[in-house]
mmCIF file of C-alpha atoms in Angstrom:
data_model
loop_
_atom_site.group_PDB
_atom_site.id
_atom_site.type_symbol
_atom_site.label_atom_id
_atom_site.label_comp_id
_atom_site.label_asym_id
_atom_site.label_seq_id
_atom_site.Cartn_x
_atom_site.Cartn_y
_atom_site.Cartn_z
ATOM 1 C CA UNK R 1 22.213 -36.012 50.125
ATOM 2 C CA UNK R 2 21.743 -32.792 48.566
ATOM 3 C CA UNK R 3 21.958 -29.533 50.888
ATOM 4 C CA UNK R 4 19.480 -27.230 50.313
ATOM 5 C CA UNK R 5 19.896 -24.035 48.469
ATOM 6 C CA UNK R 6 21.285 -20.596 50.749
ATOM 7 C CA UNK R 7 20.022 -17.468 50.235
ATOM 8 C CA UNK R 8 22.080 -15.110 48.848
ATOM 9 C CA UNK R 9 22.002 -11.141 47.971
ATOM 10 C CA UNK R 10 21.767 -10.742 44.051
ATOM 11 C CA UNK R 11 24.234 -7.775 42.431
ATOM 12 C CA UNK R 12 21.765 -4.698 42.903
ATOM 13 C CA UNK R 13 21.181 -5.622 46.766
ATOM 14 C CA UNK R 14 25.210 -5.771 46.683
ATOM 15 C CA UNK R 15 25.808 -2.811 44.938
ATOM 16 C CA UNK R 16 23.328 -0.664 47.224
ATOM 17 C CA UNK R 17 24.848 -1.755 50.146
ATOM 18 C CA UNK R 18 28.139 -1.488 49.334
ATOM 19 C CA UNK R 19 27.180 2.304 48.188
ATOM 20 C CA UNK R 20 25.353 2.579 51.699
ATOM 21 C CA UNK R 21 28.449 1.578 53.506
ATOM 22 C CA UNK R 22 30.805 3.865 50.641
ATOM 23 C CA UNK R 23 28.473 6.910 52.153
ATOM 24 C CA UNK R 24 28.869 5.525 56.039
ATOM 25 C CA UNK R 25 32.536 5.447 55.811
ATOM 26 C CA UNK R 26 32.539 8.989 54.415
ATOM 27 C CA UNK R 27 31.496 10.227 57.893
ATOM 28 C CA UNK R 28 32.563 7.606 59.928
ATOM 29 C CA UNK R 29 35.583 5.421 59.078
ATOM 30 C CA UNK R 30 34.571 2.881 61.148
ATOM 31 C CA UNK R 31 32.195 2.132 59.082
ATOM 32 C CA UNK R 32 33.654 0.010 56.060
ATOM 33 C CA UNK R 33 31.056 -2.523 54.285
ATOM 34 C CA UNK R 34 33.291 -5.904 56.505
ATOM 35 C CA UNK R 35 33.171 -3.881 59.806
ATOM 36 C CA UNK R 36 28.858 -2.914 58.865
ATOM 37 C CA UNK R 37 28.657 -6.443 57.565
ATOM 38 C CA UNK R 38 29.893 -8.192 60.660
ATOM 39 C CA UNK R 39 28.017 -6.264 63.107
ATOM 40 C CA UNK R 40 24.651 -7.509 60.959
ATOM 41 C CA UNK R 41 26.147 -10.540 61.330
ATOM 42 C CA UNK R 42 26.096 -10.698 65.289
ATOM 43 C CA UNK R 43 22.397 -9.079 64.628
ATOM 44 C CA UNK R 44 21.875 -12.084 62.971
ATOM 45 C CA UNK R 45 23.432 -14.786 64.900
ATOM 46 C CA UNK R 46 22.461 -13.005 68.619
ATOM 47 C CA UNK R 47 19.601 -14.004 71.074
ATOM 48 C CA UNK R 48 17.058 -11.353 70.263
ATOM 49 C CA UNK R 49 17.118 -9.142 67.004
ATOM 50 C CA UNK R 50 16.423 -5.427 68.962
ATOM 51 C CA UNK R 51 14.674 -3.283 67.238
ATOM 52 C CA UNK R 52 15.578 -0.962 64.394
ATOM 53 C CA UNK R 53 16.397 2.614 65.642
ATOM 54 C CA UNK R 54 18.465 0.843 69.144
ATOM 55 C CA UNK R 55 20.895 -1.506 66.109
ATOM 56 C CA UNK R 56 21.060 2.054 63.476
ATOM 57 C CA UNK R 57 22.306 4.338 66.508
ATOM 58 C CA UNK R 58 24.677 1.467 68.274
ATOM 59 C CA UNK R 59 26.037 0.595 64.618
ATOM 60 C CA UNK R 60 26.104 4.253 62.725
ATOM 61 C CA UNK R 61 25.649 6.725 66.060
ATOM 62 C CA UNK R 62 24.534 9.737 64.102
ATOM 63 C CA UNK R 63 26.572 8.993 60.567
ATOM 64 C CA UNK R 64 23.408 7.623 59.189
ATOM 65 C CA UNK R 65 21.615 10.724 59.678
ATOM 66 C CA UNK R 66 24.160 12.595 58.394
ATOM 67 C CA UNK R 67 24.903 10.794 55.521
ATOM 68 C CA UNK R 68 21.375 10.557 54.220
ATOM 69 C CA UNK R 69 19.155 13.537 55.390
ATOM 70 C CA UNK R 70 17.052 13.321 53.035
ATOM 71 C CA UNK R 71 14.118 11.183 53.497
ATOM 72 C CA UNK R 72 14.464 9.385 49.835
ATOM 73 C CA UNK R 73 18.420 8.742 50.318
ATOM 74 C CA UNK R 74 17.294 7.667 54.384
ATOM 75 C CA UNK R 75 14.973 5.259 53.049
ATOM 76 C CA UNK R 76 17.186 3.725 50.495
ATOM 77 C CA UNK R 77 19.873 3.282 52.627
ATOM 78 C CA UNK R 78 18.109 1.741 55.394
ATOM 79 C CA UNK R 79 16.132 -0.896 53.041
ATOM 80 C CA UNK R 80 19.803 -1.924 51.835
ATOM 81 C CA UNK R 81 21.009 -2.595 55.717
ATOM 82 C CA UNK R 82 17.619 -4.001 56.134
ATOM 83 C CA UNK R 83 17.742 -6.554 53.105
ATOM 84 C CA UNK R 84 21.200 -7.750 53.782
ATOM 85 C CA UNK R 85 19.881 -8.422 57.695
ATOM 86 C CA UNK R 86 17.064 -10.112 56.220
ATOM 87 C CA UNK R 87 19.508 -12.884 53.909
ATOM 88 C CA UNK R 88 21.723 -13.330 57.307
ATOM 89 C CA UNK R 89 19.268 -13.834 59.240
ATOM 90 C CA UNK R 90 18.291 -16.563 56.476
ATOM 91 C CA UNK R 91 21.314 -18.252 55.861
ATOM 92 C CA UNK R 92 21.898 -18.195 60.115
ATOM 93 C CA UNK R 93 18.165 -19.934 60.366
ATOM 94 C CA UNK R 94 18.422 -22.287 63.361
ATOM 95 C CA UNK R 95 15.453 -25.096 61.971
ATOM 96 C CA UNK R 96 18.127 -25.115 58.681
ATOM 97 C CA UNK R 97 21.080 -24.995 60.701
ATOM 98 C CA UNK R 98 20.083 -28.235 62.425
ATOM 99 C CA UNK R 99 18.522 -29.655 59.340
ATOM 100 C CA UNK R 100 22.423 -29.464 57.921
ATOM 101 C CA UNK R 101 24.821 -28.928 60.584
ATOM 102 C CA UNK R 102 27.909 -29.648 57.969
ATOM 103 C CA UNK R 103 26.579 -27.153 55.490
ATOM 104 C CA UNK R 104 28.184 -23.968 56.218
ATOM 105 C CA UNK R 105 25.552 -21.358 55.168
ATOM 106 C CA UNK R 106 27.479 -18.146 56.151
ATOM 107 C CA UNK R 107 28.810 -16.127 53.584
ATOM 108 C CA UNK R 108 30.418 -12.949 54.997
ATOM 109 C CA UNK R 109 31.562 -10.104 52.870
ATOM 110 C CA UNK R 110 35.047 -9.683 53.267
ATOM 111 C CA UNK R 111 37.907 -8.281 51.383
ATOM 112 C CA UNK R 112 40.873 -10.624 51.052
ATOM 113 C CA UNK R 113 44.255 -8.654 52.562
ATOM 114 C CA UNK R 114 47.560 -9.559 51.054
ATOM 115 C CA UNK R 115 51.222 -8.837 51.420
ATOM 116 C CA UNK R 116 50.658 -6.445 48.024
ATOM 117 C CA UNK R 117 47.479 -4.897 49.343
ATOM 118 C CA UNK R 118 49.146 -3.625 52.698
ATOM 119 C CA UNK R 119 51.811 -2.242 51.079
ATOM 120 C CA UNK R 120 49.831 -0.581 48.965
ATOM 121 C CA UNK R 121 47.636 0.613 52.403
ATOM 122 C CA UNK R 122 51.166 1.933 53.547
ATOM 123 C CA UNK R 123 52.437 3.589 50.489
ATOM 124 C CA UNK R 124 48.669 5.314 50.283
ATOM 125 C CA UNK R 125 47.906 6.136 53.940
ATOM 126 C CA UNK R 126 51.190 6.425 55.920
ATOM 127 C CA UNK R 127 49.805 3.449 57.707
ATOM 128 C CA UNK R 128 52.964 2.399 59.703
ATOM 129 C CA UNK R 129 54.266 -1.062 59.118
ATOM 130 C CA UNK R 130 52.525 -2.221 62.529
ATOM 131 C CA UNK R 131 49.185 -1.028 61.562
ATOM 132 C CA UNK R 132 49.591 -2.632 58.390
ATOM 133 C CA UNK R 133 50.864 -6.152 59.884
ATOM 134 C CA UNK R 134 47.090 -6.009 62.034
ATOM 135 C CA UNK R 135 45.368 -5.719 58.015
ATOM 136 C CA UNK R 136 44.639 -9.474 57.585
ATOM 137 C CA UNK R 137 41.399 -10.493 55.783
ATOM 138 C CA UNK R 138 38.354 -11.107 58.291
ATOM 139 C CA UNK R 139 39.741 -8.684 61.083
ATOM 140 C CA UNK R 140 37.559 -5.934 60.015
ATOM 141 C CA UNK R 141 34.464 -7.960 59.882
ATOM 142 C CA UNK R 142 35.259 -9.779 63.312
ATOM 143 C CA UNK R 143 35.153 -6.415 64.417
ATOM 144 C CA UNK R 144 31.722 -4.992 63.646
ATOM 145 C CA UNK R 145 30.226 -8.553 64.651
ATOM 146 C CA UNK R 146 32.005 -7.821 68.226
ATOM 147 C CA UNK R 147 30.810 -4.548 68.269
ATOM 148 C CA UNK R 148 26.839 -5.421 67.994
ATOM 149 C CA UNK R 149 27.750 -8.029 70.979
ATOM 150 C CA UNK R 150 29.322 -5.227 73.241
ATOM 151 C CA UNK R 151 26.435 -2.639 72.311
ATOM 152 C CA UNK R 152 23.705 -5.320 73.495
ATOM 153 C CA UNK R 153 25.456 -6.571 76.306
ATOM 154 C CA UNK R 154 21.999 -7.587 77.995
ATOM 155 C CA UNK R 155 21.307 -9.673 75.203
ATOM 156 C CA UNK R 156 24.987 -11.497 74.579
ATOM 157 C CA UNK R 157 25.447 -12.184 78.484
ATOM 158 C CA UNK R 158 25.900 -15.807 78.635
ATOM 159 C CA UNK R 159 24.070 -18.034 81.093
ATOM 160 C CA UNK R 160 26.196 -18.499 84.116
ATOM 161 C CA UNK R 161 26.584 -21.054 87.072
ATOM 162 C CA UNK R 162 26.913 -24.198 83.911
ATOM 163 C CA UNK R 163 30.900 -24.617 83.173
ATOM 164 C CA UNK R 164 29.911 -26.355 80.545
ATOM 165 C CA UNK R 165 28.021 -24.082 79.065
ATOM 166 C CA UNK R 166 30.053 -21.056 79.617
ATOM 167 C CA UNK R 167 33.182 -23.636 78.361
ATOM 168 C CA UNK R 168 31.438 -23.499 75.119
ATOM 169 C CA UNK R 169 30.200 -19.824 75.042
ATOM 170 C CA UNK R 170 33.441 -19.153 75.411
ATOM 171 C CA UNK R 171 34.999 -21.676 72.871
ATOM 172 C CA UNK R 172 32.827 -20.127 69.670
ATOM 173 C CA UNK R 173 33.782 -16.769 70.567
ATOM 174 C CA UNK R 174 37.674 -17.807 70.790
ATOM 175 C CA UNK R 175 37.198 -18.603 67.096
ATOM 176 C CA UNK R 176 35.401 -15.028 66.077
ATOM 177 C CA UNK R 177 37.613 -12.978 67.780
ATOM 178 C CA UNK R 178 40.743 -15.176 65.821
ATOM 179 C CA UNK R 179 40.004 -13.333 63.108
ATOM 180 C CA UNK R 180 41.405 -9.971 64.977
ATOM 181 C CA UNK R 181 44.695 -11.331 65.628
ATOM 182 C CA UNK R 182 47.495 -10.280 62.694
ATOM 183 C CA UNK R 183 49.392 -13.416 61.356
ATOM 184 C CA UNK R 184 52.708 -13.188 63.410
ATOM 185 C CA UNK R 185 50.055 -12.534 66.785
ATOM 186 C CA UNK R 186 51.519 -15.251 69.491
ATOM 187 C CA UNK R 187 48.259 -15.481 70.688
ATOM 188 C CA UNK R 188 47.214 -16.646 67.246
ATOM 189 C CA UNK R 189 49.495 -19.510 67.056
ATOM 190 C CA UNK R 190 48.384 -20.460 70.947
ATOM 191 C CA UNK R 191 44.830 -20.407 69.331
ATOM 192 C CA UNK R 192 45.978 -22.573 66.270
ATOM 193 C CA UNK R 193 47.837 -25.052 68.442
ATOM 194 C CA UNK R 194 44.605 -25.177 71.004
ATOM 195 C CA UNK R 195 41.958 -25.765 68.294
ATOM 196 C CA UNK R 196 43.928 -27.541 65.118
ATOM 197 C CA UNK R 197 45.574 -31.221 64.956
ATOM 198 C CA UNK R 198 49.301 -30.689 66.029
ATOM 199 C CA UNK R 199 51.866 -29.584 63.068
ATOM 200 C CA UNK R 200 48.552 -28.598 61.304
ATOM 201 C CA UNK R 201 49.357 -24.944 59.650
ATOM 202 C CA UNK R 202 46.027 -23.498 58.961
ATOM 203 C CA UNK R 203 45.386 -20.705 56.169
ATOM 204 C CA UNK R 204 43.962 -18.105 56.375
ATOM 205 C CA UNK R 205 41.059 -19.283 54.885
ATOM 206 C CA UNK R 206 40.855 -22.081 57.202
ATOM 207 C CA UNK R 207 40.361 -19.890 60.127
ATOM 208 C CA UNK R 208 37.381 -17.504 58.237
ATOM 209 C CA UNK R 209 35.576 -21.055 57.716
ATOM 210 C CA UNK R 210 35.560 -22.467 61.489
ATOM 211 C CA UNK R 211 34.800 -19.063 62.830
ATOM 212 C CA UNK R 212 31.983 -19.020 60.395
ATOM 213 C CA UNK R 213 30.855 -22.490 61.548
ATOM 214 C CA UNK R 214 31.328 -20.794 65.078
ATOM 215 C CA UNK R 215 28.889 -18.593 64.406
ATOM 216 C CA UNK R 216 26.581 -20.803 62.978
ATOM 217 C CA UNK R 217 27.050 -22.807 66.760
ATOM 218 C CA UNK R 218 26.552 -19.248 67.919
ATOM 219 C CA UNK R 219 23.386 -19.350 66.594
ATOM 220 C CA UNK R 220 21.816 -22.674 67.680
ATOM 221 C CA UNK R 221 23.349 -22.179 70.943
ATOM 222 C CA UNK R 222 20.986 -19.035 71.464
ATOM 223 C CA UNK R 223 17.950 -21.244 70.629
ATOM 224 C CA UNK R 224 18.764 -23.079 73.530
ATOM 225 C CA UNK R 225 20.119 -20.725 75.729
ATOM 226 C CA UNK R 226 18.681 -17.253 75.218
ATOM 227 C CA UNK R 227 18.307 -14.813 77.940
ATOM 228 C CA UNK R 228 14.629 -14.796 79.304
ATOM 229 C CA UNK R 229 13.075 -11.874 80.063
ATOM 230 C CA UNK R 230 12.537 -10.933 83.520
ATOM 231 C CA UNK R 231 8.924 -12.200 85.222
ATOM 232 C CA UNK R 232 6.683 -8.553 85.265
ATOM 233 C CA UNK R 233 4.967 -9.172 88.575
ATOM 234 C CA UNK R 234 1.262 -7.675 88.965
ATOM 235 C CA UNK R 235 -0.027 -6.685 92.155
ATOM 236 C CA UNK R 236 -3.905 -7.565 92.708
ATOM 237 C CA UNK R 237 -6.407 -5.391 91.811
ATOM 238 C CA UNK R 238 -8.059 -4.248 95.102
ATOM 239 C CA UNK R 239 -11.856 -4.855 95.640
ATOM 240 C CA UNK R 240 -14.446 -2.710 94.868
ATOM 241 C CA UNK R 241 -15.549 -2.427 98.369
ATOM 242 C CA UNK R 242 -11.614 -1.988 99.193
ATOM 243 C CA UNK R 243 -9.655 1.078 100.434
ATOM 244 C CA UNK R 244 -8.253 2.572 97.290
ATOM 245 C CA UNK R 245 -4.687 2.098 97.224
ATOM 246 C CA UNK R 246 -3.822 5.371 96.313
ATOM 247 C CA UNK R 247 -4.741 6.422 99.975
ATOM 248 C CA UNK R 248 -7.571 8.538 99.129
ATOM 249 C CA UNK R 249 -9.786 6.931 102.162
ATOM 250 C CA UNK R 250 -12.094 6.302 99.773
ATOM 251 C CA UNK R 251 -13.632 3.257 98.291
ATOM 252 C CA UNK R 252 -11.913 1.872 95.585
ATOM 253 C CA UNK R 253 -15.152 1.777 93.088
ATOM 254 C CA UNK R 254 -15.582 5.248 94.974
ATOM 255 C CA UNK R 255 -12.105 6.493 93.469
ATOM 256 C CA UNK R 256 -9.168 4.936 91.054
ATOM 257 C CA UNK R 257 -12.093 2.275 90.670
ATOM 258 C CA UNK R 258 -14.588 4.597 89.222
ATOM 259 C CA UNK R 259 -12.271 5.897 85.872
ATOM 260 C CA UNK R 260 -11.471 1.946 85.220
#
């Protein structure tokens, strides 16, 4: 069977995002194109995409603003966020998702952390040799995507009183948040030992792939399991010949009745 084709960002959408996150980080060092990445990610894979302004001030705060005051530059670097949203939110579409569940469609940006690479974080940062053990490749970008979860928390609460449920909720997330744990982590090897065959080593590489097919679970299990917004109850309109609720004495047509 051949899978059908995922959407992917060509090198200018790349470049201007990775130059939108170079400008983010510059105020804000946070905000590094895997930690930006990941929380569009989440955006992505969540229950409910919020709206524009609520996911720019829970990602950025007020770093966008100050990194691109001027309207050209704002609108530039908001159509960059915006595009690489838009191919997420392709590649984490639940109707192709189900069409190919043993495709994986995800392709995160990351940047691959080696034994080399952290030394060279140490020798150019001062980064202690702790802080350089937690610089393994995906960390960052597990990060952001459990940042957008935390800053909707409405949204991301799973449904409770169904063990079950909440079993696997709880199961897809284990894999995610995997990524934040540094190689020599114990709780990494209880995770490893929990999820993979026994004597089964996984590589790195291995664990960025199942927590992107976690995601991708992520997302179908919203389609079945989304929040649902809470029932707006209406009261009844009183009569015309009615007191007018506002406790005027008057008739309703007579008062509040009479502007409607």
């Amino acid at each position: 069977m051949r899978l059908p084709t995922v959407r992917q960002n060509n090198n200018a959408e790349l470049r201007a995002f990775d130059d939108t996150c170079l400008s983010l980080e510059g105020f804000d060092a946070n905000l590094n194109f895997e930690s930006v990445d990941g929380f569009l990610t989440a955006l992505a894979a969540g229950p409910q995409l919020p709206p524009t302004e609520d996911w720019l001030l829970a990602l950025c705060d007020d770093a966008f603003d100050r990194a691109f005051s001027d309207p050209s530059a704002h609108a530039a670097a908001l159509r960059a966020l915006q595009t690489r949203l838009s191919v997420l939110r392709d590649q984490l579409d639940p109707e192709a998702l189900m069409d190919a569940p043993d495709q994986l469609r995800l392709y995160p940006l990351m940047s691959e952390w080696t034994d080399e690479a952290r030394a060279q974080a140490v020798a150019e940062s001062g980064a202690s040799a702790e802080e350089a053990a937690s610089l393994v490749t995906g960390a960052l970008w597990a990060s952001g995507f459990v940042h957008a979860a935390q800053a909707f928390p409405h949204l991301w609460q799973a449904p409770q009183g169904d063990e079950e449920v909440l079993a696997l909720h709880a199961e897809l997330w284990a894999q995610i948040e995997a990524l934040l744990l540094p190689e020599a982590d114990p709780a990494l090897a209880a995770h490893i030992a929990t999820v993979f065959p026994a004597g089964e080593t996984p590589t790195r590489d291995d664990l960025i792939v199942q927590a992107c097919y976690a995601v991708q679970d992520l997302r179908l299990f919203w389609v079945d399991h989304a929040p649902r917004p809470q029932t707006r109850r209406v009261e009844k309109a009183p009569g015309r010949n009615d007191p007018c609720s506002c406790g005027s004495g008057k008739k309703f047509k007579k008062c509040h009745g009479a502007a409607a």
